[in-house]
């Protein structure tokens, strides 16, 4: 079915729910693209959030000063990399890695992969969100009053337990 024009706007009932994208034949269904985007975003969050949160905890509470002076600009530099460069990195590094890693496994089940998959896109998106997660989480962790940490230490908690059981939960609203 061709798109219908109504009040100057192209409309079609199957645009959002259609499963087929064939513009030459007038079929414009974007549901698979929406679902794929949701999957890629979800997996990227599963990849990026734990890594970013642990990096921010390390940088805020465990990192030596000299190393911090190297890591902080490095994280900020990652935030400045254009998405086109990340995409090129994905095509040149991640796609061959996924293809070479998973093809032998999939061949056992008579399947194959080119490496261009939701997994590859998700890992790349996870890398792209890391600078934002690290910077926001580190700021939230540093905003927690030091008395919370000192109080946990005074009650006999270790350094790690004080950070992960007192400081990080106190910074939860800022991290979210």
PDB file of C-alpha atoms in Angstrom:
ATOM      1  CA  UNK A   1       0.000   0.000   0.000  1.00  0.00           C
ATOM      2  CA  UNK A   2       1.344   3.391  -0.971  1.00  0.00           C
ATOM      3  CA  UNK A   3       1.593   6.185   1.523  1.00  0.00           C
ATOM      4  CA  UNK A   4      -1.489   8.373   1.574  1.00  0.00           C
ATOM      5  CA  UNK A   5      -1.307  12.120   1.863  1.00  0.00           C
ATOM      6  CA  UNK A   6      -3.636  13.671   4.395  1.00  0.00           C
ATOM      7  CA  UNK A   7      -3.412  17.388   5.172  1.00  0.00           C
ATOM      8  CA  UNK A   8       0.078  17.539   3.641  1.00  0.00           C
ATOM      9  CA  UNK A   9       1.394  14.676   5.833  1.00  0.00           C
ATOM     10  CA  UNK A  10       2.218  11.213   4.515  1.00  0.00           C
ATOM     11  CA  UNK A  11       0.425   8.556   6.546  1.00  0.00           C
ATOM     12  CA  UNK A  12       0.183   4.787   6.525  1.00  0.00           C
ATOM     13  CA  UNK A  13      -1.249   2.558   9.219  1.00  0.00           C
ATOM     14  CA  UNK A  14       1.437  -0.074   8.725  1.00  0.00           C
ATOM     15  CA  UNK A  15       4.365   2.334   8.996  1.00  0.00           C
ATOM     16  CA  UNK A  16       5.008   1.682  12.699  1.00  0.00           C
ATOM     17  CA  UNK A  17       3.737  -1.901  12.770  1.00  0.00           C
ATOM     18  CA  UNK A  18       4.841  -3.123   9.344  1.00  0.00           C
ATOM     19  CA  UNK A  19       7.539  -5.763   9.063  1.00  0.00           C
ATOM     20  CA  UNK A  20       8.671  -5.097   5.476  1.00  0.00           C
ATOM     21  CA  UNK A  21      10.815  -2.239   4.160  1.00  0.00           C
ATOM     22  CA  UNK A  22      10.563  -2.116   0.362  1.00  0.00           C
ATOM     23  CA  UNK A  23      10.469   1.539  -0.713  1.00  0.00           C
ATOM     24  CA  UNK A  24      10.387   0.635  -4.422  1.00  0.00           C
ATOM     25  CA  UNK A  25       7.100  -1.204  -3.819  1.00  0.00           C
ATOM     26  CA  UNK A  26       5.695   1.390  -1.449  1.00  0.00           C
ATOM     27  CA  UNK A  27       6.023  -0.715   1.728  1.00  0.00           C
ATOM     28  CA  UNK A  28       7.459   1.193   4.672  1.00  0.00           C
ATOM     29  CA  UNK A  29       7.412  -0.901   7.847  1.00  0.00           C
ATOM     30  CA  UNK A  30       9.868   0.193  10.539  1.00  0.00           C
ATOM     31  CA  UNK A  31       8.969  -2.158  13.412  1.00  0.00           C
ATOM     32  CA  UNK A  32      12.117  -4.321  12.957  1.00  0.00           C
ATOM     33  CA  UNK A  33      14.272  -1.186  13.041  1.00  0.00           C
ATOM     34  CA  UNK A  34      12.607   0.038  16.232  1.00  0.00           C
ATOM     35  CA  UNK A  35      12.952  -3.344  17.948  1.00  0.00           C
ATOM     36  CA  UNK A  36      16.593  -3.640  16.824  1.00  0.00           C
ATOM     37  CA  UNK A  37      17.356  -0.187  18.201  1.00  0.00           C
ATOM     38  CA  UNK A  38      15.761  -1.081  21.539  1.00  0.00           C
ATOM     39  CA  UNK A  39      17.764  -4.323  21.746  1.00  0.00           C
ATOM     40  CA  UNK A  40      21.036  -2.574  20.843  1.00  0.00           C
ATOM     41  CA  UNK A  41      20.392   0.167  23.398  1.00  0.00           C
ATOM     42  CA  UNK A  42      19.521  -2.330  26.129  1.00  0.00           C
ATOM     43  CA  UNK A  43      22.635  -4.422  25.556  1.00  0.00           C
ATOM     44  CA  UNK A  44      24.773  -1.263  25.355  1.00  0.00           C
ATOM     45  CA  UNK A  45      23.466  -0.217  28.761  1.00  0.00           C
ATOM     46  CA  UNK A  46      24.242  -3.685  30.141  1.00  0.00           C
ATOM     47  CA  UNK A  47      27.795  -3.331  28.802  1.00  0.00           C
ATOM     48  CA  UNK A  48      28.466   0.347  29.542  1.00  0.00           C
ATOM     49  CA  UNK A  49      26.871   1.006  32.922  1.00  0.00           C
ATOM     50  CA  UNK A  50      28.773  -1.544  35.065  1.00  0.00           C
ATOM     51  CA  UNK A  51      32.103  -0.689  33.440  1.00  0.00           C
ATOM     52  CA  UNK A  52      31.474   3.056  33.673  1.00  0.00           C
ATOM     53  CA  UNK A  53      30.303   2.888  37.272  1.00  0.00           C
ATOM     54  CA  UNK A  54      33.289   0.808  38.383  1.00  0.00           C
ATOM     55  CA  UNK A  55      35.662   3.166  36.533  1.00  0.00           C
ATOM     56  CA  UNK A  56      34.103   6.173  38.244  1.00  0.00           C
ATOM     57  CA  UNK A  57      34.355   4.529  41.672  1.00  0.00           C
ATOM     58  CA  UNK A  58      37.996   3.727  40.979  1.00  0.00           C
ATOM     59  CA  UNK A  59      38.756   7.257  39.822  1.00  0.00           C
ATOM     60  CA  UNK A  60      36.921   8.910  42.725  1.00  0.00           C
ATOM     61  CA  UNK A  61      38.058   6.732  45.644  1.00  0.00           C
ATOM     62  CA  UNK A  62      40.886   4.347  44.718  1.00  0.00           C
ATOM     63  CA  UNK A  63      43.002   6.012  42.023  1.00  0.00           C
ATOM     64  CA  UNK A  64      46.418   7.444  42.935  1.00  0.00           C
ATOM     65  CA  UNK A  65      46.841  11.135  42.109  1.00  0.00           C
ATOM     66  CA  UNK A  66      49.427  10.668  39.356  1.00  0.00           C
ATOM     67  CA  UNK A  67      47.305   8.072  37.570  1.00  0.00           C
ATOM     68  CA  UNK A  68      44.194  10.247  37.966  1.00  0.00           C
ATOM     69  CA  UNK A  69      45.967  13.094  36.162  1.00  0.00           C
ATOM     70  CA  UNK A  70      46.326  10.749  33.168  1.00  0.00           C
ATOM     71  CA  UNK A  71      42.944   8.998  33.328  1.00  0.00           C
ATOM     72  CA  UNK A  72      40.711  12.067  33.699  1.00  0.00           C
ATOM     73  CA  UNK A  73      41.903  13.791  30.498  1.00  0.00           C
ATOM     74  CA  UNK A  74      41.788  10.412  28.753  1.00  0.00           C
ATOM     75  CA  UNK A  75      38.124   9.951  29.644  1.00  0.00           C
ATOM     76  CA  UNK A  76      37.355  13.515  28.563  1.00  0.00           C
ATOM     77  CA  UNK A  77      39.213  12.876  25.312  1.00  0.00           C
ATOM     78  CA  UNK A  78      37.011   9.831  24.661  1.00  0.00           C
ATOM     79  CA  UNK A  79      33.961  12.082  24.995  1.00  0.00           C
ATOM     80  CA  UNK A  80      35.289  14.299  22.220  1.00  0.00           C
ATOM     81  CA  UNK A  81      35.752  11.568  19.631  1.00  0.00           C
ATOM     82  CA  UNK A  82      33.194  11.927  16.798  1.00  0.00           C
ATOM     83  CA  UNK A  83      30.722   9.096  16.323  1.00  0.00           C
ATOM     84  CA  UNK A  84      32.048   8.582  12.773  1.00  0.00           C
ATOM     85  CA  UNK A  85      35.437   7.650  14.233  1.00  0.00           C
ATOM     86  CA  UNK A  86      33.775   5.207  16.634  1.00  0.00           C
ATOM     87  CA  UNK A  87      31.896   3.729  13.684  1.00  0.00           C
ATOM     88  CA  UNK A  88      35.112   3.325  11.700  1.00  0.00           C
ATOM     89  CA  UNK A  89      36.719   1.638  14.705  1.00  0.00           C
ATOM     90  CA  UNK A  90      33.712  -0.673  14.908  1.00  0.00           C
ATOM     91  CA  UNK A  91      33.982  -1.634  11.246  1.00  0.00           C
ATOM     92  CA  UNK A  92      37.742  -2.098  11.255  1.00  0.00           C
ATOM     93  CA  UNK A  93      38.238  -3.715  14.676  1.00  0.00           C
ATOM     94  CA  UNK A  94      35.017  -4.939  16.286  1.00  0.00           C
ATOM     95  CA  UNK A  95      33.340  -6.466  13.215  1.00  0.00           C
ATOM     96  CA  UNK A  96      36.365  -8.662  12.322  1.00  0.00           C
ATOM     97  CA  UNK A  97      36.803  -9.598  15.991  1.00  0.00           C
ATOM     98  CA  UNK A  98      33.173 -10.717  16.355  1.00  0.00           C
ATOM     99  CA  UNK A  99      33.283 -12.511  12.991  1.00  0.00           C
ATOM    100  CA  UNK A 100      36.498 -14.396  13.783  1.00  0.00           C
ATOM    101  CA  UNK A 101      35.475 -15.171  17.354  1.00  0.00           C
ATOM    102  CA  UNK A 102      31.916 -16.376  16.795  1.00  0.00           C
ATOM    103  CA  UNK A 103      32.047 -17.910  13.306  1.00  0.00           C
ATOM    104  CA  UNK A 104      33.757 -21.153  14.491  1.00  0.00           C
ATOM    105  CA  UNK A 105      31.192 -21.507  17.270  1.00  0.00           C
ATOM    106  CA  UNK A 106      28.252 -20.854  14.955  1.00  0.00           C
ATOM    107  CA  UNK A 107      29.596 -23.218  12.271  1.00  0.00           C
ATOM    108  CA  UNK A 108      28.941 -26.120  14.651  1.00  0.00           C
ATOM    109  CA  UNK A 109      25.227 -25.277  14.335  1.00  0.00           C
ATOM    110  CA  UNK A 110      25.335 -24.688  10.548  1.00  0.00           C
ATOM    111  CA  UNK A 111      25.130 -20.913  11.058  1.00  0.00           C
ATOM    112  CA  UNK A 112      27.513 -18.095  10.208  1.00  0.00           C
ATOM    113  CA  UNK A 113      28.035 -14.392  10.853  1.00  0.00           C
ATOM    114  CA  UNK A 114      29.574 -11.450   9.054  1.00  0.00           C
ATOM    115  CA  UNK A 115      30.285  -9.739  12.368  1.00  0.00           C
ATOM    116  CA  UNK A 116      27.818  -6.952  11.599  1.00  0.00           C
ATOM    117  CA  UNK A 117      25.353  -7.724  14.359  1.00  0.00           C
ATOM    118  CA  UNK A 118      23.443  -6.277  17.263  1.00  0.00           C
ATOM    119  CA  UNK A 119      26.248  -7.533  19.526  1.00  0.00           C
ATOM    120  CA  UNK A 120      28.828  -5.456  17.641  1.00  0.00           C
ATOM    121  CA  UNK A 121      26.597  -2.377  17.600  1.00  0.00           C
ATOM    122  CA  UNK A 122      25.836  -2.788  21.299  1.00  0.00           C
ATOM    123  CA  UNK A 123      29.477  -3.085  22.310  1.00  0.00           C
ATOM    124  CA  UNK A 124      30.291   0.008  20.241  1.00  0.00           C
ATOM    125  CA  UNK A 125      27.401   1.973  21.768  1.00  0.00           C
ATOM    126  CA  UNK A 126      28.527   0.785  25.203  1.00  0.00           C
ATOM    127  CA  UNK A 127      31.975   2.229  24.500  1.00  0.00           C
ATOM    128  CA  UNK A 128      30.460   5.493  23.306  1.00  0.00           C
ATOM    129  CA  UNK A 129      28.419   6.041  26.488  1.00  0.00           C
ATOM    130  CA  UNK A 130      31.330   5.311  28.833  1.00  0.00           C
ATOM    131  CA  UNK A 131      32.687   8.904  29.098  1.00  0.00           C
ATOM    132  CA  UNK A 132      29.280  10.278  30.038  1.00  0.00           C
ATOM    133  CA  UNK A 133      28.605   7.579  32.616  1.00  0.00           C
ATOM    134  CA  UNK A 134      32.092   7.902  34.121  1.00  0.00           C
ATOM    135  CA  UNK A 135      31.992  11.710  34.396  1.00  0.00           C
ATOM    136  CA  UNK A 136      28.452  11.901  35.823  1.00  0.00           C
ATOM    137  CA  UNK A 137      29.010   9.049  38.278  1.00  0.00           C
ATOM    138  CA  UNK A 138      32.383  10.357  39.437  1.00  0.00           C
ATOM    139  CA  UNK A 139      30.885  13.790  40.103  1.00  0.00           C
ATOM    140  CA  UNK A 140      28.052  12.229  42.098  1.00  0.00           C
ATOM    141  CA  UNK A 141      30.457  10.083  44.141  1.00  0.00           C
ATOM    142  CA  UNK A 142      32.713  13.056  44.890  1.00  0.00           C
ATOM    143  CA  UNK A 143      29.670  15.069  46.020  1.00  0.00           C
ATOM    144  CA  UNK A 144      28.955  12.640  48.886  1.00  0.00           C
ATOM    145  CA  UNK A 145      30.167  14.160  52.169  1.00  0.00           C
ATOM    146  CA  UNK A 146      33.357  12.563  53.445  1.00  0.00           C
ATOM    147  CA  UNK A 147      31.684  12.086  56.842  1.00  0.00           C
ATOM    148  CA  UNK A 148      29.692   9.150  55.352  1.00  0.00           C
ATOM    149  CA  UNK A 149      32.916   7.396  54.425  1.00  0.00           C
ATOM    150  CA  UNK A 150      34.608   8.265  57.726  1.00  0.00           C
ATOM    151  CA  UNK A 151      31.582   7.052  59.693  1.00  0.00           C
ATOM    152  CA  UNK A 152      31.635   3.689  57.919  1.00  0.00           C
ATOM    153  CA  UNK A 153      35.363   3.357  58.652  1.00  0.00           C
ATOM    154  CA  UNK A 154      34.758   4.266  62.318  1.00  0.00           C
ATOM    155  CA  UNK A 155      32.212   1.453  62.543  1.00  0.00           C
ATOM    156  CA  UNK A 156      34.844  -1.026  61.404  1.00  0.00           C
ATOM    157  CA  UNK A 157      34.151  -1.326  57.677  1.00  0.00           C
ATOM    158  CA  UNK A 158      37.043  -1.764  55.266  1.00  0.00           C
ATOM    159  CA  UNK A 159      37.918   0.869  52.686  1.00  0.00           C
ATOM    160  CA  UNK A 160      36.196  -1.092  49.900  1.00  0.00           C
ATOM    161  CA  UNK A 161      33.103  -1.830  51.966  1.00  0.00           C
ATOM    162  CA  UNK A 162      32.863   1.812  53.053  1.00  0.00           C
ATOM    163  CA  UNK A 163      32.968   2.962  49.448  1.00  0.00           C
ATOM    164  CA  UNK A 164      30.619   0.353  47.943  1.00  0.00           C
ATOM    165  CA  UNK A 165      28.131   0.082  50.827  1.00  0.00           C
ATOM    166  CA  UNK A 166      28.009   3.704  52.000  1.00  0.00           C
ATOM    167  CA  UNK A 167      29.360   6.193  49.458  1.00  0.00           C
ATOM    168  CA  UNK A 168      27.982   4.653  46.236  1.00  0.00           C
ATOM    169  CA  UNK A 169      24.437   4.173  47.620  1.00  0.00           C
ATOM    170  CA  UNK A 170      24.511   7.769  48.899  1.00  0.00           C
ATOM    171  CA  UNK A 171      25.437   8.915  45.379  1.00  0.00           C
ATOM    172  CA  UNK A 172      22.744   6.763  43.754  1.00  0.00           C
ATOM    173  CA  UNK A 173      20.391   9.633  42.941  1.00  0.00           C
ATOM    174  CA  UNK A 174      23.177  11.566  41.229  1.00  0.00           C
ATOM    175  CA  UNK A 175      24.310   8.492  39.321  1.00  0.00           C
ATOM    176  CA  UNK A 176      20.802   7.715  38.112  1.00  0.00           C
TER     177      UNK A 176
END
